[in-house]
mmCIF file with all atom_site columns, C-alpha atoms in Angstrom:
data_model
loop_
_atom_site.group_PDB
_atom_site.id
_atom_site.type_symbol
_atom_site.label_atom_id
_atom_site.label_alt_id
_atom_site.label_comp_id
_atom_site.label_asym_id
_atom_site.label_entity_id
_atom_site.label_seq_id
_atom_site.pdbx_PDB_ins_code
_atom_site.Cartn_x
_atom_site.Cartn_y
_atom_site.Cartn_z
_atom_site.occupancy
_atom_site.B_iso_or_equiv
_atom_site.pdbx_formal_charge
_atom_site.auth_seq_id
_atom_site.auth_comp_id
_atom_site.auth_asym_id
_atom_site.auth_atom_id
_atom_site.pdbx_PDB_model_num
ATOM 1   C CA . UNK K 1 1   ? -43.645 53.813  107.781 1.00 46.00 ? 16  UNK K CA 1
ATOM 2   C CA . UNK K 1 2   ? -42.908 51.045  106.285 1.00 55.00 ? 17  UNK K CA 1
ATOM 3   C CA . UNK K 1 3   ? -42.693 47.899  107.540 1.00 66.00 ? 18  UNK K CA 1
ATOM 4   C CA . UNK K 1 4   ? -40.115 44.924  106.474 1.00 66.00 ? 19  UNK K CA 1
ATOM 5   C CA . UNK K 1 5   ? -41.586 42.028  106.761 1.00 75.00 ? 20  UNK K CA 1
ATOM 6   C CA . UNK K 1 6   ? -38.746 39.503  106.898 1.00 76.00 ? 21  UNK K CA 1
ATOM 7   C CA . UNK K 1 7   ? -41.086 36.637  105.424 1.00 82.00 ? 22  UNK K CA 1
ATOM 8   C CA . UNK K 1 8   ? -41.161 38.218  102.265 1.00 82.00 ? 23  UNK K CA 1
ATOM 9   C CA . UNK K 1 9   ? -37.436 38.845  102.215 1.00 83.00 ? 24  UNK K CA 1
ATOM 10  C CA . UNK K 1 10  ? -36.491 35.310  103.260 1.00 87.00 ? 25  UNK K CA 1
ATOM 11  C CA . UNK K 1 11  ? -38.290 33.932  100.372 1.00 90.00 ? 26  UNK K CA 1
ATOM 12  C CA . UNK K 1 12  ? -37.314 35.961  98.017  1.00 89.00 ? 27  UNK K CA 1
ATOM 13  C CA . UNK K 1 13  ? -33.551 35.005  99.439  1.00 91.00 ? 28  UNK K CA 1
ATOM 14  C CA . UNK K 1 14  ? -34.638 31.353  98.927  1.00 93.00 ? 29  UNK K CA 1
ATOM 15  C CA . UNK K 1 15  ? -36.547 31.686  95.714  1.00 94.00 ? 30  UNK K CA 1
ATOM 16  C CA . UNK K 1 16  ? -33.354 33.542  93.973  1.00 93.00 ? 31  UNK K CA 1
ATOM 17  C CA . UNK K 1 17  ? -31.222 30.747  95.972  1.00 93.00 ? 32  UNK K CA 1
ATOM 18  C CA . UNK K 1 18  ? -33.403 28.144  94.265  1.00 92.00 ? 33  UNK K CA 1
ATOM 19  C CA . UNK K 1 19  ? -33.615 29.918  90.937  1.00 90.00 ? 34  UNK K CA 1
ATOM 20  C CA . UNK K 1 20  ? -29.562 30.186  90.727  1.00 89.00 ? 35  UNK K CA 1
ATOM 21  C CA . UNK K 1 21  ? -29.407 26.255  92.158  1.00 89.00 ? 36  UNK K CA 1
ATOM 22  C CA . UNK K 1 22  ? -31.684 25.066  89.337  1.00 86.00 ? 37  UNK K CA 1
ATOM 23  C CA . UNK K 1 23  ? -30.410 27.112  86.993  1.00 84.00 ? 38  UNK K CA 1
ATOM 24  C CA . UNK K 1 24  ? -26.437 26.056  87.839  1.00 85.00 ? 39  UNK K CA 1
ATOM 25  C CA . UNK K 1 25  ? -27.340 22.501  88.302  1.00 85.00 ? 40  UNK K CA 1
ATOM 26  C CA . UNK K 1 26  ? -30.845 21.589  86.310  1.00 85.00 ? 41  UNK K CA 1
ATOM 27  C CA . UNK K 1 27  ? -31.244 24.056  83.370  1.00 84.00 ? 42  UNK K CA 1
ATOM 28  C CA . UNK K 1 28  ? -27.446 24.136  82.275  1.00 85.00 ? 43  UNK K CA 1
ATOM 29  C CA . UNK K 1 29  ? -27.347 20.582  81.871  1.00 85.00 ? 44  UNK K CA 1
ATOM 30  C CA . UNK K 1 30  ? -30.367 20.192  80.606  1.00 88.00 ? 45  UNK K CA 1
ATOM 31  C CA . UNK K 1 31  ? -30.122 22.631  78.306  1.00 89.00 ? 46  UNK K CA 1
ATOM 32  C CA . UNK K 1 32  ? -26.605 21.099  77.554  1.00 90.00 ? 47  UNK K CA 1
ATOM 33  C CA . UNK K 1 33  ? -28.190 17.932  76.964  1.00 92.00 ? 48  UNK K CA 1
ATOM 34  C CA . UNK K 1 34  ? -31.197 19.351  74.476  1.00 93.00 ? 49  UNK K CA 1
ATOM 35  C CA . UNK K 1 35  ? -28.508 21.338  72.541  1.00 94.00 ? 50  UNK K CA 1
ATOM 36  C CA . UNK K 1 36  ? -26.723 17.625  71.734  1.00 95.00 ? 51  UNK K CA 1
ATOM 37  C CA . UNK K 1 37  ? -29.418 16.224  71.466  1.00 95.00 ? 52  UNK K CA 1
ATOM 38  C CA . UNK K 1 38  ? -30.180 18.809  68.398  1.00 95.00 ? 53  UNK K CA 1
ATOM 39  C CA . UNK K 1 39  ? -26.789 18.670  67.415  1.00 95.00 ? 54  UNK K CA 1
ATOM 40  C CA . UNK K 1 40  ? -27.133 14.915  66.747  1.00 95.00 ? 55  UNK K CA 1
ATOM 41  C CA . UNK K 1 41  ? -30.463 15.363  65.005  1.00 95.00 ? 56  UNK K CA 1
ATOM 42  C CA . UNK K 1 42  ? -28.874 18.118  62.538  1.00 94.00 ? 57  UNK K CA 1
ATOM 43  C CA . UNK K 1 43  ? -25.530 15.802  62.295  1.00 94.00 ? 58  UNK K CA 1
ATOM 44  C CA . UNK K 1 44  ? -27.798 12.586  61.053  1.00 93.00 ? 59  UNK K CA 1
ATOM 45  C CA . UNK K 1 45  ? -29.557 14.904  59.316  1.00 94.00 ? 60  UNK K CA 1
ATOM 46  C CA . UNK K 1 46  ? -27.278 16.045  57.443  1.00 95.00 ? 61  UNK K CA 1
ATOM 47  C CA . UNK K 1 47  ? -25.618 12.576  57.402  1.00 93.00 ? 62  UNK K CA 1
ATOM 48  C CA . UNK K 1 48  ? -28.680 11.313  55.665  1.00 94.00 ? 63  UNK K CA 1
ATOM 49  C CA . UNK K 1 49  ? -28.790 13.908  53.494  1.00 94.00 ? 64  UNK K CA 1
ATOM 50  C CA . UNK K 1 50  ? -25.613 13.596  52.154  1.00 94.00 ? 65  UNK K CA 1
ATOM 51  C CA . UNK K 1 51  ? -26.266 9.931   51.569  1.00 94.00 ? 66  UNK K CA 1
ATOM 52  C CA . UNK K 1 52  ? -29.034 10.515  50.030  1.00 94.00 ? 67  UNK K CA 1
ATOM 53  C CA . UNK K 1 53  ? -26.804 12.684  46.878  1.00 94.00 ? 68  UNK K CA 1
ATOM 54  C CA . UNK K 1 54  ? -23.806 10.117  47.438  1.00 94.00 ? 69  UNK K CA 1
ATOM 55  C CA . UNK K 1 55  ? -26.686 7.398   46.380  1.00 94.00 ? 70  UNK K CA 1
ATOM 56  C CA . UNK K 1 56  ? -28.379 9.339   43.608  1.00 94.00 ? 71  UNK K CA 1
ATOM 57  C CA . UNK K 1 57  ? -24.994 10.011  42.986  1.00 94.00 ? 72  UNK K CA 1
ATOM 58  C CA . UNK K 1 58  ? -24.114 6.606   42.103  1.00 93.00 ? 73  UNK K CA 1
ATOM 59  C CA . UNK K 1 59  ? -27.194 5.993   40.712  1.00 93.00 ? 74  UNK K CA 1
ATOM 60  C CA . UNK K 1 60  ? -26.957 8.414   37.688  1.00 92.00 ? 75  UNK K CA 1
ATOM 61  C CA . UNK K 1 61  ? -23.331 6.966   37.407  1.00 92.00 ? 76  UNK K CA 1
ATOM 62  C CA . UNK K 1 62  ? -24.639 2.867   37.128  1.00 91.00 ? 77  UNK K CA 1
ATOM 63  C CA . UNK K 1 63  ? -27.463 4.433   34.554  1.00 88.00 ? 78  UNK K CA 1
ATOM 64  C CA . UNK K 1 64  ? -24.907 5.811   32.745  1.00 87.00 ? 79  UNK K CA 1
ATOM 65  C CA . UNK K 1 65  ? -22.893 3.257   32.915  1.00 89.00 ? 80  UNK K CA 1
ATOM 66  C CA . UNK K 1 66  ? -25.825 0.926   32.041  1.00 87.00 ? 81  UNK K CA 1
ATOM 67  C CA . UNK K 1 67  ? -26.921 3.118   28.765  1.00 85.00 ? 82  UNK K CA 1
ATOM 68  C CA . UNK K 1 68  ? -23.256 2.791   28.100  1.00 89.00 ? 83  UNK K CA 1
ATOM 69  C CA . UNK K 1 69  ? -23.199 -1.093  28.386  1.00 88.00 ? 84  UNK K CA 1
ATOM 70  C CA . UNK K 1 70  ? -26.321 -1.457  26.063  1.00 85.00 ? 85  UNK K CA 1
ATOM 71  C CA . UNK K 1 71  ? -24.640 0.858   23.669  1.00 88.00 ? 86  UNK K CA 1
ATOM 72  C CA . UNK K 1 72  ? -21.577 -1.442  23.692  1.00 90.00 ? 87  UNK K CA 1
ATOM 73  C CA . UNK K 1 73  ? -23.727 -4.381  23.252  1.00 90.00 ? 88  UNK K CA 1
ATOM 74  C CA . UNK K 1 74  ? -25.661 -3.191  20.047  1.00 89.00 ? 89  UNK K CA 1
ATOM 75  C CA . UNK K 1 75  ? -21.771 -2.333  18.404  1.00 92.00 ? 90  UNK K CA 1
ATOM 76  C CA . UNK K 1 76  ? -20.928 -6.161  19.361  1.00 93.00 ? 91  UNK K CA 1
ATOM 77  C CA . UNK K 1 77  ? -24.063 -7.186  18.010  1.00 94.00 ? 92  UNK K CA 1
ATOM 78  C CA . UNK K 1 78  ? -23.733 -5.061  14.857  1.00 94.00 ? 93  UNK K CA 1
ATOM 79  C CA . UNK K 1 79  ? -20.292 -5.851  14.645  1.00 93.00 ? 94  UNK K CA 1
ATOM 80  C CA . UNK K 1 80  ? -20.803 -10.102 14.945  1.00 94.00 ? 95  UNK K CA 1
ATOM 81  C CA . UNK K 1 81  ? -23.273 -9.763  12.706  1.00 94.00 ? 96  UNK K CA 1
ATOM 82  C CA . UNK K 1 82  ? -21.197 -7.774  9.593   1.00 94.00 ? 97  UNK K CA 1
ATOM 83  C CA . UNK K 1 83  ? -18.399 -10.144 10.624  1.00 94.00 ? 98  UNK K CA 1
ATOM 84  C CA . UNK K 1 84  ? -20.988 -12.695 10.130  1.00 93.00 ? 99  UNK K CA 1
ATOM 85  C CA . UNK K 1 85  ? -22.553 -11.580 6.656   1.00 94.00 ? 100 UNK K CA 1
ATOM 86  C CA . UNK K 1 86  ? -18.837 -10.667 5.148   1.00 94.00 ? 101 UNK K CA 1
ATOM 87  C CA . UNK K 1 87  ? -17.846 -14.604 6.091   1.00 93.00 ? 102 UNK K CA 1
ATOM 88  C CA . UNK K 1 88  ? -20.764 -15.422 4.325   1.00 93.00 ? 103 UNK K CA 1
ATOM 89  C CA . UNK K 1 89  ? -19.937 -13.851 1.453   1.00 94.00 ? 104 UNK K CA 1
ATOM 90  C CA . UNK K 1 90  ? -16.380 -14.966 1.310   1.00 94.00 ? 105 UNK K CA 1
ATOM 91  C CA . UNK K 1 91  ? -17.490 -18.772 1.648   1.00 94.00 ? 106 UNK K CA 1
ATOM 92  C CA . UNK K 1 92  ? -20.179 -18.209 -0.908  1.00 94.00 ? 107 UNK K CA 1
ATOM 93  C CA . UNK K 1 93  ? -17.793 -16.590 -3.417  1.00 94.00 ? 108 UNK K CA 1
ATOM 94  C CA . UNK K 1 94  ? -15.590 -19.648 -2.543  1.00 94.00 ? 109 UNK K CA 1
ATOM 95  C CA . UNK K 1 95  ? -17.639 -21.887 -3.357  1.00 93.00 ? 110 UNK K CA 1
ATOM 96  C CA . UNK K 1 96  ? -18.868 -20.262 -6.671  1.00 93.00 ? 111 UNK K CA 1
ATOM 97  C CA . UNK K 1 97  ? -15.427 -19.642 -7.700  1.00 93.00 ? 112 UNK K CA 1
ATOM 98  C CA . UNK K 1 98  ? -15.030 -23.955 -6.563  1.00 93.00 ? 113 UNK K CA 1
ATOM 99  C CA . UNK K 1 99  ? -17.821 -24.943 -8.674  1.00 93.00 ? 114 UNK K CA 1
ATOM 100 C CA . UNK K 1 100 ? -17.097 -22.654 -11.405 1.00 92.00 ? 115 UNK K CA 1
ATOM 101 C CA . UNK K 1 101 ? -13.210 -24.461 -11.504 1.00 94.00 ? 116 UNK K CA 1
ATOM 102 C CA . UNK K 1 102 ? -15.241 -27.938 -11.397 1.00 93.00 ? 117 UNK K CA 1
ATOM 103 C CA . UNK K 1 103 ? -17.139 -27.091 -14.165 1.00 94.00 ? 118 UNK K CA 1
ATOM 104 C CA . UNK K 1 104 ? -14.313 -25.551 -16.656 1.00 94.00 ? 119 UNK K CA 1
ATOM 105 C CA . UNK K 1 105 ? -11.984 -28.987 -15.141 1.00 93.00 ? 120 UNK K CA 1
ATOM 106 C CA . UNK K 1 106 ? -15.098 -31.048 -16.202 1.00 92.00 ? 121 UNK K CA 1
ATOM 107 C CA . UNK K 1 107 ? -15.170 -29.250 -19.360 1.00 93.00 ? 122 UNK K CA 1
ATOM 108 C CA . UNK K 1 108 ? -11.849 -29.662 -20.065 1.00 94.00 ? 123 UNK K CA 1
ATOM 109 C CA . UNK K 1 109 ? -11.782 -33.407 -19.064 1.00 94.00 ? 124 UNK K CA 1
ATOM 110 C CA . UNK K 1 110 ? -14.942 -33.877 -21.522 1.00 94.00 ? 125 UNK K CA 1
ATOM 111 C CA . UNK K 1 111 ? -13.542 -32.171 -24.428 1.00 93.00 ? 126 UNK K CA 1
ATOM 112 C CA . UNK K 1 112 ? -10.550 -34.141 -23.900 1.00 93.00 ? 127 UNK K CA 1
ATOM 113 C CA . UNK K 1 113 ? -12.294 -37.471 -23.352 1.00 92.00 ? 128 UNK K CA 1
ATOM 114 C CA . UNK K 1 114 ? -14.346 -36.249 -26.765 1.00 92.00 ? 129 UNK K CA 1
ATOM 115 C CA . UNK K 1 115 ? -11.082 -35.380 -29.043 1.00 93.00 ? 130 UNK K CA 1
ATOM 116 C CA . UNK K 1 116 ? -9.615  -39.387 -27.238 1.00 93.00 ? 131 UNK K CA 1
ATOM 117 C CA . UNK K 1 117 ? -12.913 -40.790 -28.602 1.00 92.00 ? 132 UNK K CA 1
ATOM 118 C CA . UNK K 1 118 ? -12.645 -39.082 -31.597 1.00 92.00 ? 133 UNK K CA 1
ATOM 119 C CA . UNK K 1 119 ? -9.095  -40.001 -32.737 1.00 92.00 ? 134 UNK K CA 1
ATOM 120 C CA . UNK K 1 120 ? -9.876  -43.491 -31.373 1.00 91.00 ? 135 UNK K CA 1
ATOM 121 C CA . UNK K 1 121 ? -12.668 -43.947 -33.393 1.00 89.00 ? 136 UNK K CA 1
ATOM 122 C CA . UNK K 1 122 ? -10.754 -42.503 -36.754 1.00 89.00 ? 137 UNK K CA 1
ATOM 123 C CA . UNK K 1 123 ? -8.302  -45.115 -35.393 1.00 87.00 ? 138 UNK K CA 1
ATOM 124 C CA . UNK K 1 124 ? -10.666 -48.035 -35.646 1.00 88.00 ? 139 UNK K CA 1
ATOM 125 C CA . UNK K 1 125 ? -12.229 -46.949 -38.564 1.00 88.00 ? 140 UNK K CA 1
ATOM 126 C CA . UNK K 1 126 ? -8.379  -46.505 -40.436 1.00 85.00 ? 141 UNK K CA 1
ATOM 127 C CA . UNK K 1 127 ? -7.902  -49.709 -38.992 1.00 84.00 ? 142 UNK K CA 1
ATOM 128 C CA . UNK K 1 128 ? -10.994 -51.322 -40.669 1.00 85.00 ? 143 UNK K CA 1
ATOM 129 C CA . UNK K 1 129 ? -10.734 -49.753 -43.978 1.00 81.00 ? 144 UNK K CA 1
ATOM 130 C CA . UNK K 1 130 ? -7.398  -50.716 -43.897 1.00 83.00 ? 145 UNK K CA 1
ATOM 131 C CA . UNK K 1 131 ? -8.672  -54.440 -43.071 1.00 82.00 ? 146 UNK K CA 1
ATOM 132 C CA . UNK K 1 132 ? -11.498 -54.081 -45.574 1.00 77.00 ? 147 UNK K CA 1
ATOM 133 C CA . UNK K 1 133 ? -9.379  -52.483 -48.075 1.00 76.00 ? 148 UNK K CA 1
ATOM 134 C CA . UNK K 1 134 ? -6.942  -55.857 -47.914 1.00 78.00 ? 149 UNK K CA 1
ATOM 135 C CA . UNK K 1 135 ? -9.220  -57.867 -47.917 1.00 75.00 ? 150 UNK K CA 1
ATOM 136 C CA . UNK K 1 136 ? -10.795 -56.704 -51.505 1.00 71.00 ? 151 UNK K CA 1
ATOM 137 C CA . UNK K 1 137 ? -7.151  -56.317 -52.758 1.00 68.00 ? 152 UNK K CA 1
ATOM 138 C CA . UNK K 1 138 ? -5.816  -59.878 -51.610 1.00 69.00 ? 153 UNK K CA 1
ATOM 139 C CA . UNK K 1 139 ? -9.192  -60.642 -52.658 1.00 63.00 ? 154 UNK K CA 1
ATOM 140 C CA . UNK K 1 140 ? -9.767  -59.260 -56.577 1.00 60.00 ? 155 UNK K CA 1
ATOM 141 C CA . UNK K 1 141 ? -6.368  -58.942 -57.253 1.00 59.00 ? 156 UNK K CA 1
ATOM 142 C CA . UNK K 1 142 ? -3.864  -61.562 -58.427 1.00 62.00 ? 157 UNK K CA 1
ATOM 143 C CA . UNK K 1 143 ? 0.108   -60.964 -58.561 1.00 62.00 ? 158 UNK K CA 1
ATOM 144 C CA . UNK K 1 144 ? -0.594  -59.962 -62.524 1.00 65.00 ? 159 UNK K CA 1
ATOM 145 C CA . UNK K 1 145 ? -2.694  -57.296 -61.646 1.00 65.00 ? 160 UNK K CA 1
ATOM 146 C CA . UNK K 1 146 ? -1.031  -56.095 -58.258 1.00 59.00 ? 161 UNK K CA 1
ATOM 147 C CA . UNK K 1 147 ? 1.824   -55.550 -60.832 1.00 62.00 ? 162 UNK K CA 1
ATOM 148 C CA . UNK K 1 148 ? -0.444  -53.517 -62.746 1.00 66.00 ? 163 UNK K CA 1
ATOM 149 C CA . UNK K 1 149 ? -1.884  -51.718 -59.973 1.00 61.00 ? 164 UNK K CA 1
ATOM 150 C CA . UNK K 1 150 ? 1.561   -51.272 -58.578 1.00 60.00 ? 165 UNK K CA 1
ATOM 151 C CA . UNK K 1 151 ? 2.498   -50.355 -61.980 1.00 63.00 ? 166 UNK K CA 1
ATOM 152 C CA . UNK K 1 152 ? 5.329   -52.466 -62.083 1.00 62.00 ? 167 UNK K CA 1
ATOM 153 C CA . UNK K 1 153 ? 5.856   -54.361 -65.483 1.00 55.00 ? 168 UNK K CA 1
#
């Protein structure tokens, strides 16, 4: 017949005592533990993750920004510099419009000064024929013939 032995029975009492001890107080919480343990590995995971696309997030925003800014600078640049030529152009049609209201002023003042000169000099030379001209009257003439000349008899 069979035959119990009670060894075998009293450890396999104590190895299903042991088995639901360690599981109940070892592989629960340790199992516990590994699970947030992975939890925390997936979380900065994740974490890093999505700073990672927050970063090359911002980065694609300061390159745009950045193509932006040059952008901007060229239009200031282009924009100083037709402010630039268009103030050169005023002051140099100033200055030809200037000299050319010199010149016609001179011109005027020299034709002027010319026509003074001119009716100065027919002035002195009136005057000197005049002089000359008494002079060879007082000079030739007598009262007889100033009478004559005068025609006065």
């Amino acid at each position: 017949m069979l035959n119990l032995d009670w060894n075998i029975i009293w450890t396999f009492v104590n190895i299903l005592v042991i088995y639901f001890f360690l599981k109940r107080f070892l592989f629960k919480p340790v199992t516990e533990i590994m699970e947030k343990r992975t939890q925390t590995i997936e979380d900065s995971l994740q974490d890093a993750e999505d700073t990672k696309l927050e970063a090359n997030k911002l980065k694609d925003e300061y390159a745009a920004e950045l193509s932006h800014a040059d952008e901007e600078a060229a239009k200031i640049i282009n924009e100083a510099r037709d402010r630039a030529t268009s103030e050169y152009n005023r002051r140099i049609k100033e200055t030809k419009e200037e000299a050319a209201r010199i010149m016609q002023e001179a011109s005027k003042t020299i034709e002027l000064e010319r026509k003074q000169s001119i009716q100065n000099a027919q002035a002195e030379i009136a005057g000197i024929a005049m002089l000359a001209a008494s002079k060879i009257i007082n000079k030739n003439m007598d009262d007889s013939k100033n009478k004559e000349f005068l025609g006065i008899s």
